[in-house]
Coordinates of C-alpha atoms and ligand atoms in Angstrom, one line a residue:
X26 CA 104.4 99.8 51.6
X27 CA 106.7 97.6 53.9
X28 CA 108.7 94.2 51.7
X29 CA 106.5 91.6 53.4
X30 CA 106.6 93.9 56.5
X31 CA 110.5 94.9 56.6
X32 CA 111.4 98.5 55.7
X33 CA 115.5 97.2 54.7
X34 CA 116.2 95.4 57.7
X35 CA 114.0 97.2 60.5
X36 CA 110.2 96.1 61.0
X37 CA 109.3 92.6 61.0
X38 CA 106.7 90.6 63.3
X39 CA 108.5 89.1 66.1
X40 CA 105.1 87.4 68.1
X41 CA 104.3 85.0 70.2
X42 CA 102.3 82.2 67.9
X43 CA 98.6 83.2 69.1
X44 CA 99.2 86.6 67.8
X45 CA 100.3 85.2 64.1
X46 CA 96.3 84.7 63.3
X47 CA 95.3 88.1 64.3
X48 CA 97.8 89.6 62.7
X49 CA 97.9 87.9 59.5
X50 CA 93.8 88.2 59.1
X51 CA 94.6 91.8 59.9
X52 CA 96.5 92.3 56.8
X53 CA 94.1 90.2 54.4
X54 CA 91.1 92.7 56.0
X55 CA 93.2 96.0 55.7
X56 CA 94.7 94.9 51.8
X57 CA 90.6 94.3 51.0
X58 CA 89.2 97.5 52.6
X59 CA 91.5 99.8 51.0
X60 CA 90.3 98.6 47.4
X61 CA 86.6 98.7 49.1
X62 CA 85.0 101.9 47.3
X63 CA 82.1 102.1 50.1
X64 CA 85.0 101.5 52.9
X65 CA 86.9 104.3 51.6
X66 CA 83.8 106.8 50.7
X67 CA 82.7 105.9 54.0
X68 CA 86.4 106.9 55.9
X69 CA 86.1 110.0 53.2
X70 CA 82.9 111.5 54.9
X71 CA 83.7 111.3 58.7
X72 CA 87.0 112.7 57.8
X73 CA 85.1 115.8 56.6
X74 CA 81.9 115.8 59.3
X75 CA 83.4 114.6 61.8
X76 CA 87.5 115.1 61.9
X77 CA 86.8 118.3 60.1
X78 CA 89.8 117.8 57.0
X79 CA 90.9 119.1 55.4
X80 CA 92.8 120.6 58.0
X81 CA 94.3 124.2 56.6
X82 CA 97.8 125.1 55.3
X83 CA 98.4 128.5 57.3
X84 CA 100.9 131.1 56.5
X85 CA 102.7 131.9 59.3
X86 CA 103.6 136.0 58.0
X87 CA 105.1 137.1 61.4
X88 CA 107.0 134.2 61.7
X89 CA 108.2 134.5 58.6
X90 CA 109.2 137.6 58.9
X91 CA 110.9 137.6 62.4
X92 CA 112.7 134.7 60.7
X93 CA 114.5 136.4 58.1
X94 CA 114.7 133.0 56.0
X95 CA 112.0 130.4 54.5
X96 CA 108.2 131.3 54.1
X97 CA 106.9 129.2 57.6
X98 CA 103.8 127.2 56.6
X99 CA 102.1 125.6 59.6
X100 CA 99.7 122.4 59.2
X101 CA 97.1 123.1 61.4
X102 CA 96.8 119.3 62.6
X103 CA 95.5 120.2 65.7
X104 CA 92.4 121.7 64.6
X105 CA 91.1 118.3 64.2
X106 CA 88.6 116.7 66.4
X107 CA 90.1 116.2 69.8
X108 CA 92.5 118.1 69.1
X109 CA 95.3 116.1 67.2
X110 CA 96.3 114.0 64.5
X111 CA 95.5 110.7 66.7
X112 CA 92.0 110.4 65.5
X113 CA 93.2 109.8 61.8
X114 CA 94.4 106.4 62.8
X115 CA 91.9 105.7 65.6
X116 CA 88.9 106.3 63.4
X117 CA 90.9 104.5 60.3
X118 CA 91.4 101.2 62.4
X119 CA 88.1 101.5 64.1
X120 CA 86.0 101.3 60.6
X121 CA 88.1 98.7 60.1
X122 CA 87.6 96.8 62.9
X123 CA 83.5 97.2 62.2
X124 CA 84.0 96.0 58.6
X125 CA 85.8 92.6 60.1
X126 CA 82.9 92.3 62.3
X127 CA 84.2 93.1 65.5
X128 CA 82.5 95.4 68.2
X129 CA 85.2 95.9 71.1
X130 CA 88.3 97.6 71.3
X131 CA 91.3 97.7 73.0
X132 CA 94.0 100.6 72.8
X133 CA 97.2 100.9 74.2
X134 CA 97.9 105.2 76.0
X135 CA 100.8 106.6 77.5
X136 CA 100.1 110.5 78.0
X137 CA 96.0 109.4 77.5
X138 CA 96.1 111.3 73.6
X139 CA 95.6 108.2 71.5
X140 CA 93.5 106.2 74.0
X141 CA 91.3 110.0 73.9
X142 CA 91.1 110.1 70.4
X143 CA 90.1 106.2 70.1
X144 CA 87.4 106.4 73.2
X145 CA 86.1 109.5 70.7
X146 CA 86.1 107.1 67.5
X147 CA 84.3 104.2 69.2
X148 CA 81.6 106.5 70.7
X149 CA 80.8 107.8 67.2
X150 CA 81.1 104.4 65.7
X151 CA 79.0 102.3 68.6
X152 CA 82.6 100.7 69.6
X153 CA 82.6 98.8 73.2
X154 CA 86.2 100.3 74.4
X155 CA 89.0 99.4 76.8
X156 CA 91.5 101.4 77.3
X157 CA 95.5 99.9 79.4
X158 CA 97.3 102.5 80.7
X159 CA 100.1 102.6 83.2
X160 CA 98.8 103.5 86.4
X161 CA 101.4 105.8 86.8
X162 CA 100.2 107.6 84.0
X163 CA 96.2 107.2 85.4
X164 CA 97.6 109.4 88.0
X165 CA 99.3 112.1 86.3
X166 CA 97.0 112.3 83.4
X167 CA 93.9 112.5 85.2
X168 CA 92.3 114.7 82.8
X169 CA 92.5 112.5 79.5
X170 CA 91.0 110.0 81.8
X171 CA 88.3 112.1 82.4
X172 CA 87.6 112.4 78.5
X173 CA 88.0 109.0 78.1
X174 CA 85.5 108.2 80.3
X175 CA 83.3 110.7 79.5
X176 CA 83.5 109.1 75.6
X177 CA 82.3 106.2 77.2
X178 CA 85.3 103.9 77.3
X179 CA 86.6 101.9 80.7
X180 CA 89.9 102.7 81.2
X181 CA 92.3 99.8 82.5
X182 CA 95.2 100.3 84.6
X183 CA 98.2 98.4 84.2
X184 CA 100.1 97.7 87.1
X185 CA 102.8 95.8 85.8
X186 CA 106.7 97.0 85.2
X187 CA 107.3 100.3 85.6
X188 CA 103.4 100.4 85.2
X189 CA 104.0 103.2 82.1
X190 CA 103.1 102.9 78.3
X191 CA 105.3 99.8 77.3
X192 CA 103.7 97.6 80.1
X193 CA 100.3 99.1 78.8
X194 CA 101.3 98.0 75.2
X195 CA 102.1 94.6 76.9
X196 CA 98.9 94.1 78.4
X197 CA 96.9 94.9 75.4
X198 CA 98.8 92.3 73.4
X199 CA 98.0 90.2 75.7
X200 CA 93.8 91.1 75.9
X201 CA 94.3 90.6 71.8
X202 CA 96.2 87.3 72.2
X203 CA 92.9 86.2 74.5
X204 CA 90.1 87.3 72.3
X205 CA 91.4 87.6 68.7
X206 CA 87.5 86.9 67.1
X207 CA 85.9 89.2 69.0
X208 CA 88.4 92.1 69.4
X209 CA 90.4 94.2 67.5
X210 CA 93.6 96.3 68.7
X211 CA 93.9 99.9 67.9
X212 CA 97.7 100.2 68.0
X213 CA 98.6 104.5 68.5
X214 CA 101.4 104.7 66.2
X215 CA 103.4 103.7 63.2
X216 CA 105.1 100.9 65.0
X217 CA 104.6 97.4 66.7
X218 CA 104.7 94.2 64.6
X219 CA 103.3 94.1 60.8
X220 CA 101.2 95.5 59.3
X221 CA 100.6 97.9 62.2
X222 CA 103.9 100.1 60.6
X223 CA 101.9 100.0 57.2
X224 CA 98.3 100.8 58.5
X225 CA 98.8 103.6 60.5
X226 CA 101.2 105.2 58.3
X227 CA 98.2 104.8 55.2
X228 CA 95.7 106.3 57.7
X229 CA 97.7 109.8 58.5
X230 CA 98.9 109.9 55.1
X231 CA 95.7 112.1 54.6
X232 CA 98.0 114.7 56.2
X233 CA 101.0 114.5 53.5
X234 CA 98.6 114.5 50.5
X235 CA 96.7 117.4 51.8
X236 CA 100.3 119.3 51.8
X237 CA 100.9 118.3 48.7
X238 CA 97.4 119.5 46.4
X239 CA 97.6 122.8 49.3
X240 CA 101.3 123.5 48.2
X241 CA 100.4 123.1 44.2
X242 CA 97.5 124.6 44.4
X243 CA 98.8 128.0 45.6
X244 CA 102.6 127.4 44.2
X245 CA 104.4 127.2 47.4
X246 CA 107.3 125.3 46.8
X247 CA 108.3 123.4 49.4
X248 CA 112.5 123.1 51.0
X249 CA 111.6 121.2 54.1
X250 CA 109.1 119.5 55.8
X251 CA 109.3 119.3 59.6
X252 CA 107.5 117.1 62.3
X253 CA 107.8 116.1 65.6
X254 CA 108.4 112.0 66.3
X255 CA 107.4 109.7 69.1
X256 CA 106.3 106.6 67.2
X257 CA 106.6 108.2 64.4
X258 CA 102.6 108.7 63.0
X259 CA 102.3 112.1 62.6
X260 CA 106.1 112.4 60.6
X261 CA 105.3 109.3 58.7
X262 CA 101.6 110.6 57.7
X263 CA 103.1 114.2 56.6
X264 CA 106.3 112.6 55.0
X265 CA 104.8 109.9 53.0
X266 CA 103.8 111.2 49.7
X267 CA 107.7 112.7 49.4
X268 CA 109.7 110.0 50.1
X269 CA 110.1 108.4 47.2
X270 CA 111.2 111.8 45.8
X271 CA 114.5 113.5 45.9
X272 CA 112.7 116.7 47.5
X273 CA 112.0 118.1 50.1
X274 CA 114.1 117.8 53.1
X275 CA 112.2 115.9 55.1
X276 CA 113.2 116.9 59.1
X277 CA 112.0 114.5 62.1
X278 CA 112.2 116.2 65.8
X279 CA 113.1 113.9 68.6
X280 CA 113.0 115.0 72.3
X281 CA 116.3 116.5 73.3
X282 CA 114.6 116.0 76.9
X283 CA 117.3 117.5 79.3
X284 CA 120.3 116.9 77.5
X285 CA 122.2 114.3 76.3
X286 CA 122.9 111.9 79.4
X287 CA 121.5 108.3 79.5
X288 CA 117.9 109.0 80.6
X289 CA 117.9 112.6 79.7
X290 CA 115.9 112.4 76.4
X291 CA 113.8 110.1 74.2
X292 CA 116.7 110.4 71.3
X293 CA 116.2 107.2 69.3
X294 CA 118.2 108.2 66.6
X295 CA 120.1 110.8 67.4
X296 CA 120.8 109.9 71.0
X297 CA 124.2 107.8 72.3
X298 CA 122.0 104.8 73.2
X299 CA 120.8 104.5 70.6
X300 CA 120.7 101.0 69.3
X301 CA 119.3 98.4 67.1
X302 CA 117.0 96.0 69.1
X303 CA 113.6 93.6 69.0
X304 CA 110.8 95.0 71.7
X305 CA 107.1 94.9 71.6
X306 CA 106.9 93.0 68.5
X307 CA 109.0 94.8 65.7
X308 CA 113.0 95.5 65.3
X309 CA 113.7 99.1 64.6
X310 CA 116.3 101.7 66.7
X311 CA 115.4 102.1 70.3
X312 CA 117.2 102.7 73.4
X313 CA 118.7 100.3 74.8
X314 CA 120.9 99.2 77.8
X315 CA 123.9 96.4 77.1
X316 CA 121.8 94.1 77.7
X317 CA 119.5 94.8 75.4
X318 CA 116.5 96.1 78.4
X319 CA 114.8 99.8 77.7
X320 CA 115.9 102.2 79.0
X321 CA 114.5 104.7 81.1
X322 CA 113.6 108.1 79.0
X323 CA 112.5 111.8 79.8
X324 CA 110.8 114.5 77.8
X325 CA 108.6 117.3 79.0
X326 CA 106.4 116.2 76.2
X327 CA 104.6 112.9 77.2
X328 CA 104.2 111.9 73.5
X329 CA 107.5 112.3 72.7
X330 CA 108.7 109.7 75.6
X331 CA 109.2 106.3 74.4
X332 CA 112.4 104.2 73.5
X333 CA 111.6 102.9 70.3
X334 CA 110.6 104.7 67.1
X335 CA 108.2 103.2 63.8
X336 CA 111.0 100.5 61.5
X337 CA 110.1 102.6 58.6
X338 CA 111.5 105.8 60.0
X339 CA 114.6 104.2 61.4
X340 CA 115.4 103.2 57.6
X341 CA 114.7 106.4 56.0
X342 CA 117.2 107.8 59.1
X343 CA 119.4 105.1 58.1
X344 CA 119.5 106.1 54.2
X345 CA 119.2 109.9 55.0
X346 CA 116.0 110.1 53.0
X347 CA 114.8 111.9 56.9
X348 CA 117.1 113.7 58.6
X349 CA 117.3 113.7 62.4
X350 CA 117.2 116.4 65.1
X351 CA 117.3 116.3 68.7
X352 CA 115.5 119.4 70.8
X353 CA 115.5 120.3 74.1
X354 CA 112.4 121.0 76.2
X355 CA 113.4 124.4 77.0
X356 CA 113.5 125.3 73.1
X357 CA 110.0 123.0 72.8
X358 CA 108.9 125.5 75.4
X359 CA 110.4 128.7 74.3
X360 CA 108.6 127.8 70.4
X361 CA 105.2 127.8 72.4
X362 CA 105.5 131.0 73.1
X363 CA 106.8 132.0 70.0
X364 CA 103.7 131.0 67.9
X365 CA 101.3 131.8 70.5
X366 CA 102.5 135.1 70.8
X367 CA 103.3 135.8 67.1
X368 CA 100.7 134.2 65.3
X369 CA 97.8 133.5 68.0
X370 CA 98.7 129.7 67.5
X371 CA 99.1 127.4 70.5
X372 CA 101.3 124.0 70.1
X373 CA 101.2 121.3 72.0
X374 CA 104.6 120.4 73.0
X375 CA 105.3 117.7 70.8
X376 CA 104.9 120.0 68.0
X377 CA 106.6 122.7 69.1
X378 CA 109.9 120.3 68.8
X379 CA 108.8 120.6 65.1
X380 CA 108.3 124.5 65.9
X381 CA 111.4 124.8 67.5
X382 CA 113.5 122.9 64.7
X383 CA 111.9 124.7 61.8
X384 CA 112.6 128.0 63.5
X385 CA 116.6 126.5 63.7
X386 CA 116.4 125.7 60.0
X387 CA 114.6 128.8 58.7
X388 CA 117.5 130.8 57.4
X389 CA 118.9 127.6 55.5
X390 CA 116.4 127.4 53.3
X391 CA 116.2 130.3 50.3
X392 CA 113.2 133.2 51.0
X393 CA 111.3 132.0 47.7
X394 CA 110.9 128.3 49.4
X395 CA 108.3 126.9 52.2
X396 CA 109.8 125.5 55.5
X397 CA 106.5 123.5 56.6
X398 CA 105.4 122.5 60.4
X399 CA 103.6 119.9 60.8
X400 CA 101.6 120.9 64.3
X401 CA 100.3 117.4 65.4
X402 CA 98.3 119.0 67.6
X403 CA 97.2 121.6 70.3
X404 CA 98.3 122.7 73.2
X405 CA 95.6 123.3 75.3
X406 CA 95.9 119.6 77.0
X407 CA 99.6 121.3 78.1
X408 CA 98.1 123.6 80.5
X409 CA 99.0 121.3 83.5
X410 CA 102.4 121.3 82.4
X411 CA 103.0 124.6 80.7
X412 CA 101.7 127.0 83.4
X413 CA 104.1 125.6 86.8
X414 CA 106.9 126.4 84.0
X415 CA 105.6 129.7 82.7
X416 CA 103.6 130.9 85.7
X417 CA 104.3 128.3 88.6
X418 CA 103.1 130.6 91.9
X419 CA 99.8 131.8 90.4
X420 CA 99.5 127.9 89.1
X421 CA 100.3 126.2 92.8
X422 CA 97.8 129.2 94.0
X423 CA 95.1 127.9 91.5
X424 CA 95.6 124.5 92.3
X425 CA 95.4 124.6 96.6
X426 CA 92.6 127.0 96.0
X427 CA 90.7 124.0 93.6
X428 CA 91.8 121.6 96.5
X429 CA 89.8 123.7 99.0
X430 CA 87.1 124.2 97.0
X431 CA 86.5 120.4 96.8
X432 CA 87.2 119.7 100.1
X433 CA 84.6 122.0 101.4
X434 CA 86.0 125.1 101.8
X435 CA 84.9 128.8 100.9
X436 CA 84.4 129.0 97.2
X437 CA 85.7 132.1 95.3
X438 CA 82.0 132.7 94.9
X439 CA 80.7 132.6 97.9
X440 CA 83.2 135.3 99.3
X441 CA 81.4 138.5 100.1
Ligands
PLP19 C1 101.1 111.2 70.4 C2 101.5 112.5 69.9 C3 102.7 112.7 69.1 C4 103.7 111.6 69.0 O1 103.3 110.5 68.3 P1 103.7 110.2 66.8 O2 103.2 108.8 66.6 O3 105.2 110.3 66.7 O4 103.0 111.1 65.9 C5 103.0 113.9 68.6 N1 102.1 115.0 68.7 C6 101.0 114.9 69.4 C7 100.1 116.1 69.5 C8 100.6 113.7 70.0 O5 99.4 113.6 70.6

């Protein structure tokens, strides 16, 4: 838990006055639900029916042994319902949200995963839903548009600033700021002004406590712990119950994007622009012009691609508690195939910069000890970005075929 929302000097709540009140009734209502037996049996059984936890600890045997170091445990995060760890917090906040008696919700998405997983949590809880996304990203991520939709949520494009995920975080602030009694934001990761960096992190932290009773349970002991970080949810979630102990190593992947230029990668605390700053609500390490503007940031992965990272994380980076890694897409890429081909297990490419730094680490860590991935989720959502990389002319082939085929023209089925 934050000190009155600070984790050492990163975190805070740096608001505009109309979002003090929302904010500070948000804390009051989360404090009171998490002593709430019936709120928590209640999160307890859609975690099992519906999320399907626990999610299992899988022992990756090949890997290991193509490895030649640490026993490679894989979280199998992505076998949750829709397909990541996203829906932890989105169904989390959402019960909330009904317990404070409020029936719409808003949700900031930049790739379309969280505003997926919370269209998928307000359908099963009777949730009216809005979604703000860039409208640059409503165009490239038609297909988590789709879902949304289909889930029943309207999703709102934002056509301000570089009409991407921090102008869509923008909007929703504002929506909140407009209708604080009837609405309740669904912020995507363990960032964002207080208690936002404490909720979400509680929510995922189902992920770090399964580890931990797996692991005893069948006497794996654990040298490091490894997870991707955007925001930081899914680290912070798989992390938590082990910070406050002197072991494991506890490993956070940033995108390594293209390489280390300005504009190259999303490395927040790795990268050379990296910087202490204030944006969107909270201070915590982002990057950062002179001037103090975001800058611009790249990373095949689209959840990997923001400029700032969750206050709690930057202070654990700060201490050493979590160390820091920067890696490149084409290693995020080449760790896809790795575990698909090795142990039938497809990544999404945010994970597989967990996958690809665990496979770095492997032969640090003594053979009697666990190096665990945390795979935040699946990769089938990746095919649209995966196969003009692996496979590009059977891909472009696919895709002007699809094009005729909606326009009008022959269908593969109707050739004779
Ligand atoms: C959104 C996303 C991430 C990055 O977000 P965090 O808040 O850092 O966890 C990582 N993996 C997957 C599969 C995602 O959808």
């Amino acid at each position: 838990m934050s000190d009155n929302g600070f984790f050492d000097n990163y975190g805070g709540k740096y608001v505009a006055e109309v979002l003090r009140r929302p904010l500070d009734e948000l804390e009051v209502a989360f404090k009171n639900a998490m002593q709430d037996k019936e709120f928590l049996n209640e999160l307890e059984v859609i975690r099992r029916d519906y999320i399907g936890r626990e999610t299992p600890l899988y022992f990756a045997k090949t890997a290991t042994e193509i490895l030649g170091g640490a026993q490679i445990y894989i979280k199998l995060e992505g076998l949750a319902n829709t397909g990541a760890h996203k829906i932890n917090n989105a169904i989390g906040q959402c019960l909330l949200a009904k317990r404070m008696g409020k029936k719409r919700i808003i949700a900031e998405t930049g790739a379309g995963q969280h505003g997926l997983a919370t269209a998928a949590a307000c359908a099963k809880l009777g949730l009216d839903c809005t979604i703000y996304m860039g409208e640059v990203d409503v165009r490239r991520q038609q297909p988590n548009v789709a879902s949304m939709e289909l889930y029943g949520a309207k999703v709102h494009p934002v056509t301000s600033g570089s009409r991407t995920l921090k102008d869509a975080v923008n909007e929703a602030m504002r929506d909140w700021a407009s209708n604080p009694d009837t609405t309740h934001y669904v912020l995507g990761s363990a960032l964002g002004p207080s208690p936002f960096p404490d909720i979400v992190r509680e929510f995922q932290s189902v992920i770090g406590r399964e580890v931990k009773k797996q692991a005893e349970e069948r006497g794996i002991k654990i040298g490091a712990m490894v997870a991707c970080v955007g925001g930081g949810s899914n680290s912070i979630g798989f992390f938590e119950p082990f910070i406050n102990e002197k072991t494991p190593r506890l490993i956070g992947a940033e995108a390594g994007g293209i390489g280390p230029g300005v504009g190259e990668n999303a490395s927040r605390m790795t990268g050379n622009a990296s910087r202490d700053g204030i944006l969107q609500g909270y201070k915590s390490r982002f990057l950062l012009d002179e001037d103090g503007q975001a800058l611009p940031t790249r990373s095949i992965s689209a959840g990997l691609d923001y400029c700032g990272i969750g206050p709690q994380l930057a202070a654990l980076g700060k201490s050493g508690r979590v160390e820091f890694t920067s890696i490149l897409d084409k290693d995020a890429l080449e760790a896809v195939k790795f575990f698909a081909r090795n142990e039938g297990i497809l990544f999404a490419l945010e994970s597989a910069h967990a996958g690809a730094a665990a496979i770095k680490i492997a032969r640090e860590i003594p053979k009697d000890q666990a190096v665990i991935i945390n795979m935040s989720g699946r990769g089938d959502k990746d095919v649209f970005i995966t196969s003009p990389v692996f496979r590009p002319e059977q891909w472009l082939e696919f895709l002007k075929h699809e094009v005729t085929r909606l326009e009008g023209g022959t269908d593969i089925h109707d050739a004779k």
